[in-house]
Structure formats: C-alpha cells, structure tokens
Amino acid sequence: MQDRITLPDWDTLAELDDESLPLLPTALLIARDEYPALDPTVYDATVQAHVDHLRAEVEIIASAPLKMAAINRHLFDELGYSGDHDEYYDPRNSYLNEVFERRLGNPISLALVQMEVARRLGIVLDGVSFPGHFLVRLPMEEGMLVMDPFNGGRPLGVEELRERASSHLGGQRPDDQVLAQILDPAPSRAILMRMLRNLQGVYAENHQWDRAARSADRLLKLAPENDDALRDRGLAYLKLEYLAGARRDLGRYVQRNPDAGDAQALREKLVDLGGPRTRLH
C-alpha cells in the first residue's frame, strides 16, 4: 500500500500556521513519543477503511446532519468507539494509536477520529475547546449542530450547552453572545496543545516526571512562547534533579512573568538552586 501519511518534524511545527498544521499526523507524532515503533500508515489505513465503508451511504444523503448521523452510527454503534468512562485519565486515551486499537478514548481523541473521517468524506466538522469536555460542531445554514464525541456523538441542545458551560463559569449561565464565543472552532494548534496539556497533567499527577517534562517540552515545540509550559517543564526538571534545565526554564518564566502569582515562590526556588541573581529582579 502506498504511504498516505508522513509525520512532521517537531522542530518545524512552530513555523507552521494553524491551517498548515496537520492534525492527524501531529497527533500520531505525539503518540510516537510513547510508542517509538508506531507505524502511522497503519492508522491512516484504519481511518481510510472507515471512510471507504461509509462513502457510498454518505454520498446519497443530502442533509449534512443526516450524513453525520450515519458517520456517528458507524463509528460509535457499529465499530464501538466509546468514551472511557471507567479510566478517564488513562494516558492511553490521549494516544491515537491506542484509541484506534482499543476503540476507547477521551473527548478530544474521539473528536479527532470523528473529524478526520468526516473531513475525508467532504464534511466540515470543527473541534470546539468547550470548558470541561471537548466537543465538535457541524456548521449549517441555520446555525450549527454541536455533538459530544465522548458520548456517542450525541447532539447537544442550547440549554444543555448553557448548563454545561455554567459549571465552569462560576455557576453563571452564558448568554447567546458568550455561548457563541465558547463554541468558536478550535484551531489545530489549540487542539494538539489541549491533548498535550491533558497528558502533562496526568503524568504530573502520577509523578511520572520524565513524561511530564516531555509533554511540556512538546507543548513548547508547538508554541515556544507558552509560559505555562515553560514553567511546567522547569518544575518537572526540578523533580528529575536536572537542575541546569530547571534553573533555565524557571528563570526565563520569572523574567517573562515577574508579577505572576507564583513568581515569588519560584524566585525562592531559584535562590535555593543557586540561580543567577540577575534573573531574580
């Protein structure tokens, strides 16, 4: 079989704009960190098999929402892709090779599968960085259809979306304007960064500091100016006793964010580490 997919190089990603950043290949690149023998063509072929199975059915359906209903039925009902409700924070739920193999994932990885299948069938399906669970949206002439990939692609009504958002907005239900902003499409870079933040958080919670540092490092490959990732990599380096790296990252973070809420505590850490005095002002 002719290769359909080539993974990008980490060192080139920061130079790409969001539209040029390849979503599926970069997600598989993230997985290759944990699974060095990963063959991307295997998973590209898996996606294409889903698409080939659906194409004849989808092409004779006129309505975009009904096309998506057919896609969702095949992915979630027939193939058994599902949200991992039992082990939500299992890192395998963020690695696409594992999602394809186990048919289990978290909201963002399942959304990525759903989006890639839809895209290859000519359907524009956007990711939505909704508070809490990642969602997808299908633009329509009269508005949009919002779906929950973690729960079988179930459509979500406006009131349920307001209710879901309110728990992340101090209990305040968003009005139409705020909700519309929340439902803006997420660029590819934002989707990939959210995947990496999920991994970084899981690994830090489990005290797997080498993997936490790697996840933060990959975030910086996508967004070199991301100060949170710089701080998190420095803190992970500190746990690993890689003191030169910790001094460098935490010093740069404090320089960039002298008034941040955690800046003083980090200054004190730098003093303990013997960091350059010039970085502490």
Coordinates of C-alpha atoms in Angstrom, one line a residue, residues 28 31 34-35 38 43 81 90-105 109:
L28 CA 0.3 10.5 15.8
A31 CA 1.9 9.1 20.2
E34 CA 5.4 6.9 23.9
Y35 CA 5.4 4.2 21.2
L38 CA 4.4 3.3 15.8
Y43 CA -3.7 4.1 11.5
Y81 CA -15.6 3.7 19.6
D90 CA -5.6 6.7 31.5
P91 CA -2.9 8.3 29.2
R92 CA -3.7 5.7 26.5
N93 CA -6.9 7.7 25.9
S94 CA -4.8 10.6 24.6
Y95 CA -2.6 8.4 22.2
L96 CA -4.3 7.9 18.9
N97 CA -2.8 4.6 18.2
E98 CA -4.3 3.2 21.4
V99 CA -7.6 4.9 20.6
F100 CA -7.7 3.1 17.2
E101 CA -6.7 -0.2 18.8
R102 CA -8.8 -0.1 21.9
R103 CA -11.7 1.9 20.5
L104 CA -11.6 3.9 23.7
G105 CA -10.6 7.5 24.2
S109 CA -9.1 12.0 20.8

